[in-house]
mmCIF file of C-alpha atoms and ligand atoms in Angstrom:
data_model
loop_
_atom_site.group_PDB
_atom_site.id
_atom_site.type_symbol
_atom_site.label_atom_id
_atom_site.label_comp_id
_atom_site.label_asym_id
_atom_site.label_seq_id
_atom_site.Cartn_x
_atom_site.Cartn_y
_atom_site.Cartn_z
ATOM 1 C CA UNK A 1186 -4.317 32.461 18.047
ATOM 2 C CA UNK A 1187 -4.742 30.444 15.129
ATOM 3 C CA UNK A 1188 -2.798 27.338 14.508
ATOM 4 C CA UNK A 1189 -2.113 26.772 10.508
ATOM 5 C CA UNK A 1190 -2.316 23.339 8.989
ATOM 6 C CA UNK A 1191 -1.350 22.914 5.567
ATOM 7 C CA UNK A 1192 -3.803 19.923 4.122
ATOM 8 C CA UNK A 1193 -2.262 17.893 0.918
ATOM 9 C CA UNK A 1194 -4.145 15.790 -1.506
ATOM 10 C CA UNK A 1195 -6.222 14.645 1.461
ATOM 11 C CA UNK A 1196 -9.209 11.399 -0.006
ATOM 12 C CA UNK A 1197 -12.380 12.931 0.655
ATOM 13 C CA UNK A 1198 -13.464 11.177 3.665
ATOM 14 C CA UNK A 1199 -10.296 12.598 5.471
ATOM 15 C CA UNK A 1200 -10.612 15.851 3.976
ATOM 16 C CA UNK A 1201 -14.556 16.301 5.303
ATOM 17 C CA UNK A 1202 -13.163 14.891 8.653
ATOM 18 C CA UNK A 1203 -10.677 17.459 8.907
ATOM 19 C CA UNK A 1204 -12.684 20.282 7.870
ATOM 20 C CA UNK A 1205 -15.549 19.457 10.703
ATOM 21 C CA UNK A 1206 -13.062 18.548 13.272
ATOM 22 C CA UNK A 1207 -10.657 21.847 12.934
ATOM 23 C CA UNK A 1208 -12.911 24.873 13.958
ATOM 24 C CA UNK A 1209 -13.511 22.994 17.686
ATOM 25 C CA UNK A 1210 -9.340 22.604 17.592
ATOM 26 C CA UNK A 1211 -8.449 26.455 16.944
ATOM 27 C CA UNK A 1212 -7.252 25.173 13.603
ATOM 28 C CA UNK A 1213 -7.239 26.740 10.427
ATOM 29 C CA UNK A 1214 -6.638 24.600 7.190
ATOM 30 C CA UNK A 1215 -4.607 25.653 3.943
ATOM 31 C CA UNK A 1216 -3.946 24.307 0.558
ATOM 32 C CA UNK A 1217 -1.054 24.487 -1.347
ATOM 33 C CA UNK A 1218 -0.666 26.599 -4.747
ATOM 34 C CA UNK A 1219 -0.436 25.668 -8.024
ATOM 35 C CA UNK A 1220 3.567 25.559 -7.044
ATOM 36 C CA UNK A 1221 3.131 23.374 -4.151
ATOM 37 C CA UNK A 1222 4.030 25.431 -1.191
ATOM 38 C CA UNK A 1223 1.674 27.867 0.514
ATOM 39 C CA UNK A 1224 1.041 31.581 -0.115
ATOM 40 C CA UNK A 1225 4.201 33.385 1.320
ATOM 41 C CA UNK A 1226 2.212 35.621 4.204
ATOM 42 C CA UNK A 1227 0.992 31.766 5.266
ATOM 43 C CA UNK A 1228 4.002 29.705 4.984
ATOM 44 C CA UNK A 1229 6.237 30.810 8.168
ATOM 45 C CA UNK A 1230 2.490 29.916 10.248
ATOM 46 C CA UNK A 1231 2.487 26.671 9.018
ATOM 47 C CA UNK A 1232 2.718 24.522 12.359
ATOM 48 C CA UNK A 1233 1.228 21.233 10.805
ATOM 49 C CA UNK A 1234 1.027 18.982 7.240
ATOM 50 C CA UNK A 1235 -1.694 16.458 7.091
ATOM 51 C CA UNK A 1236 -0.495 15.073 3.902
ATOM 52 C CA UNK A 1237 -2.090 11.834 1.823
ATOM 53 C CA UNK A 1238 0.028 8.907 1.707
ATOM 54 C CA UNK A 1239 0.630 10.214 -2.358
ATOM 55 C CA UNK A 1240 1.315 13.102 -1.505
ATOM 56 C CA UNK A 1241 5.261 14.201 -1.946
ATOM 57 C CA UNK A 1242 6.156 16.385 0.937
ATOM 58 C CA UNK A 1243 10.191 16.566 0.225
ATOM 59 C CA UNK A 1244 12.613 19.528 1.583
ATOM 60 C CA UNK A 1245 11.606 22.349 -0.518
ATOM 61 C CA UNK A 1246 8.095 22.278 0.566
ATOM 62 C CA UNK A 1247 9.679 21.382 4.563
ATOM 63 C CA UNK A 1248 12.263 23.934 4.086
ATOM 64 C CA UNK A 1249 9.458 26.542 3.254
ATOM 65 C CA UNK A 1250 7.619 25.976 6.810
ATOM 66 C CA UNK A 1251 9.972 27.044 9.236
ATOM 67 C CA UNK A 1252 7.612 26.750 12.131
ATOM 68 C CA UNK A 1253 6.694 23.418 11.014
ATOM 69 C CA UNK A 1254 6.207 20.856 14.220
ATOM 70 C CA UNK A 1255 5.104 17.747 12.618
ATOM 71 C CA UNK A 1256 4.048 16.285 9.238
ATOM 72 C CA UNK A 1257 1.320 13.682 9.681
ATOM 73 C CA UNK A 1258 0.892 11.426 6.913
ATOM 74 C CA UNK A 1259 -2.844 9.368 6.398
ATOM 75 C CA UNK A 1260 -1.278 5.842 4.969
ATOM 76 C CA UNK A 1261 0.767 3.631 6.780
ATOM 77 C CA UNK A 1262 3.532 3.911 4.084
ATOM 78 C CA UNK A 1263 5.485 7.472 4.006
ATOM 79 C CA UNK A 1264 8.023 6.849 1.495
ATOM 80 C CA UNK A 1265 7.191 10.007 -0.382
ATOM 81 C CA UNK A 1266 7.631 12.149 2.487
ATOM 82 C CA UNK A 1267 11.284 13.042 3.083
ATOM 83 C CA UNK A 1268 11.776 12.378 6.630
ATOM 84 C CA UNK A 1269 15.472 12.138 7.306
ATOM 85 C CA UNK A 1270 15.102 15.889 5.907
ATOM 86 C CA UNK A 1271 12.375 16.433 8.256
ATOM 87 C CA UNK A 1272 14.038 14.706 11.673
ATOM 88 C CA UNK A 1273 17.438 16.945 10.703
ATOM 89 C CA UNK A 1274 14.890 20.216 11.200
ATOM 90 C CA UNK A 1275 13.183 18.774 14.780
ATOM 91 C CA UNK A 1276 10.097 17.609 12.563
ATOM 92 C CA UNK A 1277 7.793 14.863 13.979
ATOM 93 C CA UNK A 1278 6.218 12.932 10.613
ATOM 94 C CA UNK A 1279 3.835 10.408 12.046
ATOM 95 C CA UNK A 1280 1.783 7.954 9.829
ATOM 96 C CA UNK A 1281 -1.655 6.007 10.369
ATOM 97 C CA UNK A 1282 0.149 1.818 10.748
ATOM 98 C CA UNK A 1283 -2.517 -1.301 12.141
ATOM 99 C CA UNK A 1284 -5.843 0.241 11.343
ATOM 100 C CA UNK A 1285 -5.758 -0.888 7.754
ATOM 101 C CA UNK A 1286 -4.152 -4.038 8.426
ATOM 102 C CA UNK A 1287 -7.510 -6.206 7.859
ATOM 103 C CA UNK A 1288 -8.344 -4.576 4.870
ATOM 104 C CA UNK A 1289 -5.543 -4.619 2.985
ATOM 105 C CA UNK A 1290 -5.034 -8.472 3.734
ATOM 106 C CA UNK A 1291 -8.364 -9.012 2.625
ATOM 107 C CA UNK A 1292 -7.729 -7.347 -0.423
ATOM 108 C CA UNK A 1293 -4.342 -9.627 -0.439
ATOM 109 C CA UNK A 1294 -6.390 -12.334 -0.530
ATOM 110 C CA UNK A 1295 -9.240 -11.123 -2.795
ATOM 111 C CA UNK A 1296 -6.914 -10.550 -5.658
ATOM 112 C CA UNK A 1297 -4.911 -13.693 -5.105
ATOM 113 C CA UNK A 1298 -8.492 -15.658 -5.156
ATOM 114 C CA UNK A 1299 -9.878 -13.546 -8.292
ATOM 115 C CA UNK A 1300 -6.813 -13.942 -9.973
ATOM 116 C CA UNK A 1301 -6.351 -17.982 -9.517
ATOM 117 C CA UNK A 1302 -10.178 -18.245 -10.037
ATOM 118 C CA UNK A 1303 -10.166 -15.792 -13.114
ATOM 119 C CA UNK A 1304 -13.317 -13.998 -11.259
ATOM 120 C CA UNK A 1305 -12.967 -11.213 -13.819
ATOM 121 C CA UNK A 1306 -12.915 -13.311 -16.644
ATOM 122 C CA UNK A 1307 -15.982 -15.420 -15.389
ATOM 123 C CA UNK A 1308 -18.008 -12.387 -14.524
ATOM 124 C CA UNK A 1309 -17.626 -10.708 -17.716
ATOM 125 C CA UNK A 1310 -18.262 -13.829 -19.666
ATOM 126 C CA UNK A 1311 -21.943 -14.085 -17.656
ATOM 127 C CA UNK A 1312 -22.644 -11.027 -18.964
ATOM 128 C CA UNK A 1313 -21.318 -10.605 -22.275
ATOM 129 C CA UNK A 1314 -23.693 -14.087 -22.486
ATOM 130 C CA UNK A 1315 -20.793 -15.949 -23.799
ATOM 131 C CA UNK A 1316 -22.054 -18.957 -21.422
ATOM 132 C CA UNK A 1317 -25.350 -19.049 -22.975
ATOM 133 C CA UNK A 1318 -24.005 -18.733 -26.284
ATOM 134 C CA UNK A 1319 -20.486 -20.731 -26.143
ATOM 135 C CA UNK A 1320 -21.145 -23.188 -23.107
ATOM 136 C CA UNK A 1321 -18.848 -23.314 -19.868
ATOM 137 C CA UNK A 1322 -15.331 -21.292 -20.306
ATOM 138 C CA UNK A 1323 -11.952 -22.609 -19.867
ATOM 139 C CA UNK A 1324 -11.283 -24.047 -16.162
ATOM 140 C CA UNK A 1325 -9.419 -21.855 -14.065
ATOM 141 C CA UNK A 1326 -6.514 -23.059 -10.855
ATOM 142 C CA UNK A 1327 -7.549 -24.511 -7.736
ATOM 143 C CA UNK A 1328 -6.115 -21.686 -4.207
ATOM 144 C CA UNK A 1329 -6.704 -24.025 -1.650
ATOM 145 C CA UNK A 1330 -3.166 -26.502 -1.146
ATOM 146 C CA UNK A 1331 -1.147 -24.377 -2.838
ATOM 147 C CA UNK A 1332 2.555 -22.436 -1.785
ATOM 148 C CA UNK A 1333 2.105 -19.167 -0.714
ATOM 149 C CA UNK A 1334 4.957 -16.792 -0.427
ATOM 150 C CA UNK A 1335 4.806 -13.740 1.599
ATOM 151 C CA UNK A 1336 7.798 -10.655 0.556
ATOM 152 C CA UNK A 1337 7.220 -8.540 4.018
ATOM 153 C CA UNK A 1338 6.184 -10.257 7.041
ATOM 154 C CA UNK A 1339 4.972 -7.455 9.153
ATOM 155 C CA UNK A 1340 1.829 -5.843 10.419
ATOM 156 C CA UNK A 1341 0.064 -6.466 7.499
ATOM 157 C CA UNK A 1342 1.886 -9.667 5.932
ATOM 158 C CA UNK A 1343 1.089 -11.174 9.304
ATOM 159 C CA UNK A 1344 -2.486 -10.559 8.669
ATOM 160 C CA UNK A 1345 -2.367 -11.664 5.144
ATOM 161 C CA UNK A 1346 -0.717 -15.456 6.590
ATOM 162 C CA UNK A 1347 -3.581 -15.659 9.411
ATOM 163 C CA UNK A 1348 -6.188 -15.644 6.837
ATOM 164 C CA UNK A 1349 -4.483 -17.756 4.174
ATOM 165 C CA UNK A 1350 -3.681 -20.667 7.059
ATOM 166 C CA UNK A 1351 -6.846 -22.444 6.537
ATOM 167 C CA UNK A 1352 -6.299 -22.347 3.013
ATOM 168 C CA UNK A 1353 -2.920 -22.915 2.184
ATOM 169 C CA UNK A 1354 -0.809 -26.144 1.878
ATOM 170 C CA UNK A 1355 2.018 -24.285 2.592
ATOM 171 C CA UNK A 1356 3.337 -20.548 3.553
ATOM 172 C CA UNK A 1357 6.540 -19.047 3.415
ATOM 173 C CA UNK A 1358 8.012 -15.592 3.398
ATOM 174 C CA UNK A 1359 11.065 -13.281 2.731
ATOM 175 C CA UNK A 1360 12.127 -10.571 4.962
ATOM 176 C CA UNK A 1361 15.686 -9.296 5.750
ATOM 177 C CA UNK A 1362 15.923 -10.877 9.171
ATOM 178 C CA UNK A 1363 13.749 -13.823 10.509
ATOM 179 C CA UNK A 1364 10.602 -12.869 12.706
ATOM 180 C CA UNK A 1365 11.747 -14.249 16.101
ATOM 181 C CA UNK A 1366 8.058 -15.526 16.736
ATOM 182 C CA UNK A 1367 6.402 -16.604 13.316
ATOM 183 C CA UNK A 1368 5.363 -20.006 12.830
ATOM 184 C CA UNK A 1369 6.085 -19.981 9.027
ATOM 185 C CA UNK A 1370 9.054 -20.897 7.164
ATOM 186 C CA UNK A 1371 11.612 -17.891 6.088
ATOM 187 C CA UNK A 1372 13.459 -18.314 3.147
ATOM 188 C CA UNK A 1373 16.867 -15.922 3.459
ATOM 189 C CA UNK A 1374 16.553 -15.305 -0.435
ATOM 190 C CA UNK A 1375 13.990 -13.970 -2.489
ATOM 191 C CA UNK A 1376 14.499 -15.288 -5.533
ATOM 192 C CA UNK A 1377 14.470 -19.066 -4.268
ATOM 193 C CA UNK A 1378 11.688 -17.744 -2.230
ATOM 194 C CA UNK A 1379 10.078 -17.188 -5.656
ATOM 195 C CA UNK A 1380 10.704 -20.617 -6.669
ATOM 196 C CA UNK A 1381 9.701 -22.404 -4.631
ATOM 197 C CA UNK A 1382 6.005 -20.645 -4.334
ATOM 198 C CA UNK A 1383 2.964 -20.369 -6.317
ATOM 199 C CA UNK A 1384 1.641 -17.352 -5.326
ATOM 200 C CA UNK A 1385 4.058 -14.601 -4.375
ATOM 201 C CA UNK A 1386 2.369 -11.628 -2.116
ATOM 202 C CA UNK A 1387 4.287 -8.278 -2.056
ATOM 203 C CA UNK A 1388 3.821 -6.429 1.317
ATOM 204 C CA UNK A 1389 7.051 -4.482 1.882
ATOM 205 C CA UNK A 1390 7.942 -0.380 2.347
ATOM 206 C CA UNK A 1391 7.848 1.430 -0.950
ATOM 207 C CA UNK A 1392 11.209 3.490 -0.838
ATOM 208 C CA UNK A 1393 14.643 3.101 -2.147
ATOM 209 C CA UNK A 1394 15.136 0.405 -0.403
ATOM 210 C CA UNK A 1395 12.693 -1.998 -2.074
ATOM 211 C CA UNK A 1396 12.585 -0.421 -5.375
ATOM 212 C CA UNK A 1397 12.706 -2.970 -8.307
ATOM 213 C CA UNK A 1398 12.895 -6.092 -5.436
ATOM 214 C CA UNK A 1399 10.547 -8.316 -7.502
ATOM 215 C CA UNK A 1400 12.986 -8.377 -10.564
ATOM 216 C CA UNK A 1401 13.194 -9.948 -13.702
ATOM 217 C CA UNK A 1402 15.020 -12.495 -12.438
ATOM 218 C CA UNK A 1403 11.951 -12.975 -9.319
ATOM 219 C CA UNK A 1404 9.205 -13.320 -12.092
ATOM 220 C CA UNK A 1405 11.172 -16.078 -13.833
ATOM 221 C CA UNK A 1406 11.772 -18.128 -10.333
ATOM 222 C CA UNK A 1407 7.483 -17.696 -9.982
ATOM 223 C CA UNK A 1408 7.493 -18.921 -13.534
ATOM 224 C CA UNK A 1409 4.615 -19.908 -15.941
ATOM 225 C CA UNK A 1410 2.184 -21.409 -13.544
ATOM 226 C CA UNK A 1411 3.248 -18.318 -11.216
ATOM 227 C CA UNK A 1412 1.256 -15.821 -9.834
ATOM 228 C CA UNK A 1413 2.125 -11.912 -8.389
ATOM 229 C CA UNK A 1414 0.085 -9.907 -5.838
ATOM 230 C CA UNK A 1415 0.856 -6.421 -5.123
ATOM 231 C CA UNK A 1416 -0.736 -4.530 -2.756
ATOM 232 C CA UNK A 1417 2.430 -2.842 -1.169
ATOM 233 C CA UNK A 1418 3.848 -0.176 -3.903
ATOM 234 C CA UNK A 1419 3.872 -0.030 -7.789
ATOM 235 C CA UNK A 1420 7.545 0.355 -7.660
ATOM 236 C CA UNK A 1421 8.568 -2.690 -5.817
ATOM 237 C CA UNK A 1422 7.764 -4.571 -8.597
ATOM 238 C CA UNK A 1423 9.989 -4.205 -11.946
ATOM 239 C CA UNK A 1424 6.854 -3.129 -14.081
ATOM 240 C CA UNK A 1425 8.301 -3.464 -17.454
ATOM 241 C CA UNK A 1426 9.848 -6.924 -16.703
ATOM 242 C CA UNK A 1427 5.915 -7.735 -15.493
ATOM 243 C CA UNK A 1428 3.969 -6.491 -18.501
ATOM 244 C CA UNK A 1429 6.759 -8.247 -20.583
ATOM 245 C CA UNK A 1430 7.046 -12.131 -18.277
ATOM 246 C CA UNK A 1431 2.584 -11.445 -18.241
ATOM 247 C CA UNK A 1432 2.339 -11.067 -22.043
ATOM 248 C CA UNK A 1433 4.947 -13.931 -23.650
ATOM 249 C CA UNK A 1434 3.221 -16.167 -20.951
ATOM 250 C CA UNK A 1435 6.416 -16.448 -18.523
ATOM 251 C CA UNK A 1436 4.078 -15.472 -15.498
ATOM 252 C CA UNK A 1437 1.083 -17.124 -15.225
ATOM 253 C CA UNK A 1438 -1.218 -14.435 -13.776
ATOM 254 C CA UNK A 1439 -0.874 -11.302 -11.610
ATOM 255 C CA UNK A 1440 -3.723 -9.366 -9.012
ATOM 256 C CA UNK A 1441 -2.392 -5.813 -8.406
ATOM 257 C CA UNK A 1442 -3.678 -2.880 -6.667
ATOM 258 C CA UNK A 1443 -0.793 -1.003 -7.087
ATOM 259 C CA UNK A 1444 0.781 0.446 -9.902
ATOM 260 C CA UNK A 1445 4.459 2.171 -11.115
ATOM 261 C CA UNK A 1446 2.773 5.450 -12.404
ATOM 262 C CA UNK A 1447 -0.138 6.004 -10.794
ATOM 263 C CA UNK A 1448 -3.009 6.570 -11.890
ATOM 264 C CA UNK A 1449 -1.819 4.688 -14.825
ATOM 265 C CA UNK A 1450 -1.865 1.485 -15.211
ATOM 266 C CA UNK A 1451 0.368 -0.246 -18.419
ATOM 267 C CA UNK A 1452 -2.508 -0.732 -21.437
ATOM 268 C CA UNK A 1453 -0.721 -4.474 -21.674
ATOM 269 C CA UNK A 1454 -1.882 -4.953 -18.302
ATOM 270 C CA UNK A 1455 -5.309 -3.345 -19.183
ATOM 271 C CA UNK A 1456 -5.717 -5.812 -22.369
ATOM 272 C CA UNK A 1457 -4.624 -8.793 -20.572
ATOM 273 C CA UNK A 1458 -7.350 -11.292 -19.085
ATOM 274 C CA UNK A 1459 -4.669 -13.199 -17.012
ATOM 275 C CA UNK A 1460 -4.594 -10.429 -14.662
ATOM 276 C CA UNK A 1461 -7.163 -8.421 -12.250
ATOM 277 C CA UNK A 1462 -6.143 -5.044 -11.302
ATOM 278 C CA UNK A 1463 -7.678 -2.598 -8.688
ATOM 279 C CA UNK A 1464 -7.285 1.266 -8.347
ATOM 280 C CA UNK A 1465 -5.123 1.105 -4.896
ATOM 281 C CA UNK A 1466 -7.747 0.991 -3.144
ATOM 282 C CA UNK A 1467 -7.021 -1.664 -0.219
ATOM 283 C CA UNK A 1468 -7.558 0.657 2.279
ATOM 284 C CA UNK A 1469 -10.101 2.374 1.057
ATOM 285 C CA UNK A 1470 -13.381 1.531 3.110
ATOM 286 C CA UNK A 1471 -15.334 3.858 4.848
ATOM 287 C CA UNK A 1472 -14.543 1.759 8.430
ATOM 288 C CA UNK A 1473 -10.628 2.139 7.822
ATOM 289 C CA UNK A 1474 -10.625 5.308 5.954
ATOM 290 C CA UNK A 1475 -12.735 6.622 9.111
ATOM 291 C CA UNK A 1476 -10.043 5.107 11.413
ATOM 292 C CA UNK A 1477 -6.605 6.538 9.424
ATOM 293 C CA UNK A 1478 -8.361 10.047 9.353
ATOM 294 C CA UNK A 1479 -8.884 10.018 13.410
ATOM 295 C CA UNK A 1480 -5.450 8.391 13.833
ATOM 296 C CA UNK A 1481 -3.844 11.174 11.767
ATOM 297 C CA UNK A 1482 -5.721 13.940 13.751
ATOM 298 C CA UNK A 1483 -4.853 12.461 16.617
ATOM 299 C CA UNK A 1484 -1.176 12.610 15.650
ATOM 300 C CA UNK A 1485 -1.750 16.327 14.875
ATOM 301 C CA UNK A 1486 -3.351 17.084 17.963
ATOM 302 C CA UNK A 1487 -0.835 15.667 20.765
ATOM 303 C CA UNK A 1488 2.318 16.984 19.072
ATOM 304 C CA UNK A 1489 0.651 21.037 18.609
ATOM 305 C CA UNK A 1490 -0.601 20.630 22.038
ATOM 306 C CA UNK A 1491 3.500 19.286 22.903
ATOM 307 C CA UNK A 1492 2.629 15.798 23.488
ATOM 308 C CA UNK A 1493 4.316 12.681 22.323
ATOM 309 C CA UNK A 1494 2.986 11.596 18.827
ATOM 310 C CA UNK A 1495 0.416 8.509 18.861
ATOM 311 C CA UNK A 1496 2.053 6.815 15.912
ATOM 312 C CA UNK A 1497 5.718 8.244 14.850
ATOM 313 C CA UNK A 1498 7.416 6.106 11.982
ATOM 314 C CA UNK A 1499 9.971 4.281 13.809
ATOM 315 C CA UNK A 1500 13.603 5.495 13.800
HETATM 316 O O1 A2R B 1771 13.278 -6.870 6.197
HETATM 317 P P1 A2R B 1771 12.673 -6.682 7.549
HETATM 318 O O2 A2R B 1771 13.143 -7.712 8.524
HETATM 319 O O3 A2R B 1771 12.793 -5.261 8.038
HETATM 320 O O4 A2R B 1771 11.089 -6.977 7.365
HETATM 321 C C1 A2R B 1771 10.190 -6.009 6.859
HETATM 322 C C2 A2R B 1771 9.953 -6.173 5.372
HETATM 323 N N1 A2R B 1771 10.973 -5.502 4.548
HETATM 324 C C3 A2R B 1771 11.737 -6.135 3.654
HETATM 325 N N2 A2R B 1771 11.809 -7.425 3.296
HETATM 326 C C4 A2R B 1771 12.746 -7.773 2.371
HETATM 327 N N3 A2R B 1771 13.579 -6.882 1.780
HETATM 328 C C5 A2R B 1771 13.538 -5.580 2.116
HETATM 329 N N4 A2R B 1771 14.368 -4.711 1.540
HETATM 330 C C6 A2R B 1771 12.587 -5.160 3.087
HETATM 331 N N5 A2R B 1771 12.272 -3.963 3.661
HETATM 332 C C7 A2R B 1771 11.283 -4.194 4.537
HETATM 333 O O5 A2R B 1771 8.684 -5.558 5.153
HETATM 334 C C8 A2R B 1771 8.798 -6.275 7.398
HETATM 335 O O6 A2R B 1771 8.551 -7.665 7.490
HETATM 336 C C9 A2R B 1771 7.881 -5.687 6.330
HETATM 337 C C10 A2R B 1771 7.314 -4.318 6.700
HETATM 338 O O7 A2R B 1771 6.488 -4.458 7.780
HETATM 339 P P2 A2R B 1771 5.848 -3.189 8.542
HETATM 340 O O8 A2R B 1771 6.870 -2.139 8.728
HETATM 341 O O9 A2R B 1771 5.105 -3.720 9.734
HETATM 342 O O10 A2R B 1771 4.843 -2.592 7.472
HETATM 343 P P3 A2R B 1771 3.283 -2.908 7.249
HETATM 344 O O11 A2R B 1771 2.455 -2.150 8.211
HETATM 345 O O12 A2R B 1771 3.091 -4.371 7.140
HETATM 346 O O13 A2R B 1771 3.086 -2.213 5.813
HETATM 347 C C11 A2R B 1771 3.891 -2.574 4.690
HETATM 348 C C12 A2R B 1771 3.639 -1.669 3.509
HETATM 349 C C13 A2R B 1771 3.496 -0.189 3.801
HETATM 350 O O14 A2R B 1771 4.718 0.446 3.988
HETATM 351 C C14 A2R B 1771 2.797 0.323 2.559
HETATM 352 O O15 A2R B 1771 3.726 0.610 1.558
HETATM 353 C C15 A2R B 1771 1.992 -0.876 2.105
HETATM 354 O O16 A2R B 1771 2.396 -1.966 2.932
HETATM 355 O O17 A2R B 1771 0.629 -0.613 2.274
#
């Protein structure tokens, strides 16, 4: 007997995984139609979703699967997956959490370095031979000493304050409740948070619950000399409010690998030299991209066999 897996928007690396790995597993892999959902004479097999992490997998496409067992998401966030929907119909939705902690941190701290340092900038004056031409450019800001802020102290935003600790002079963060066991300072408010920092690092959920959490209002408290990294979710951030404190100068500079509309990111942001953006892509090495596909099959494989999930999202 077959077992049906519905396969959404899958990167390539976890798509090729898939496809080698399911023939030993009995499985048999479908895409979705131009409409979403599966062909009809398919839809009532569907037993399993392996779904990318930007992928929307909401209650008409989980209503449409009535023999659906879990939904296994490949990203560690799963805000575009509906899963209060999915827990009300006995659906497991699992996601791929720790194995892309080092990566994204580094990338945390790539783009906060790049963007203090200008690295952009610098590289594309080398080659444009602007140095030769119009001597050294304009200095750029000194990371080491400075305030680091952290929005999210959790798997990953602990990994992002190990690796700034030999850097910075100081580190803070901003979470809803303390963490019982961090050594660094938590600031109950966000905004003052934002004042009191330099750099401000973004590493919460995506999700209703954090949408628009770096305000207006944030930005100004960063302030001119400021700077905003994002590698948590486009949405977290007030865009608009960004482009707009970025161009009059309010902000000083901002590194982002995520954006609002994706893939799209503002032209403002494009044309503007005070900040470095990347294509959310913190994840996305062949080590960790290897080790979220094998987590997510994983997943997939111990709840269709009636085992406990490996990594549910927490209740
Ligand atoms: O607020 P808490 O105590 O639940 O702390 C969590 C924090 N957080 C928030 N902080 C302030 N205001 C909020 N509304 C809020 N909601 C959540 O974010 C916790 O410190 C952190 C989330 O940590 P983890 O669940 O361990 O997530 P992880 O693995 O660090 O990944 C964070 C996100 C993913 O969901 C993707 O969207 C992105 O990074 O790649």
């Amino acid at each position: 007997m077959s077992i049906d897996i519905l396969v959404i928007g899958l990167p390539a690396l976890a798509d090729d995984m898939l496809n080698r790995q399911a023939p030993d597993r009995g499985w048999t892999l479908h895409r979705p139609g131009p409409d979403g959902l599966p062909a009809p004479e398919v839809a009532g097999r569907i037993v399993g979703v392996a779904a990318s992490g930007a992928a929307t997998v909401d209650a008409r496409l989980i209503d449409a699967l009535p023999a659906l067992k879990i939904i296994a998401v490949h990203a560690v966030g799963y805000d575009l997956t509906d899963v209060a929907h999915a827990r009300s119909r006995g659906v497991v939705v699992t996601h791929t959490p720790d194995v892309l902690n080092d990566d994204v941190a580094d990338l945390a701290l790539l783009l906060a370095l790049a963007t203090l340092r200008r690295l952009p900038a610098m590289d594309a004056y080398v080659r444009a031979g602007r140095w030769a031409s119009e001597g050294p450019p304009p200095l750029s800001r000194r990371a080491s000493g400075l305030k680091y802020g952290l929005l999210g102290l959790g798997r990953i935003g602990r990994a992002i304050a190990e690796r700034l600790t030999p850097l910075a002079g100081e580190i803070a963060y901003h979470t809803r409740r303390p963490v019982a066991d961090a050594p660094w300072r938590h600031v109950p408010n966000l905004v003052d948070l934002a004042a009191q920092v330099d750099v401000l690092i973004v590493i919460v959920p995506g999700g209703a619950s954090t949408r628009g959490l770096v305000s207006a209002e944030v930005l100004a408290a960063l302030g001119p000399n400021g700077v905003l990294i994002n590698v948590a979710r486009g949405e977290v951030v007030d865009q608009d409010a960004l482009v707009a404190a970025l161009t009059s100068g309010r902000l000083g500079g901002a590194g982002l690998d995520v954006f609002a509309d994706e893939p799209n990111a503002p032209q403002a942001l494009i044309d503007s030299d005070r900040c470095v953006l990347t294509p959310h892509v913190a994840s996305a090495t062949v080590e960790t991209r290897q080790a979220m596909a094998a987590l997510m099959i994983a997943n997939l494989e111990a709840v269709l066999a009636g085992r406990p999930p490996v990594s549910p999202v927490p209740d």
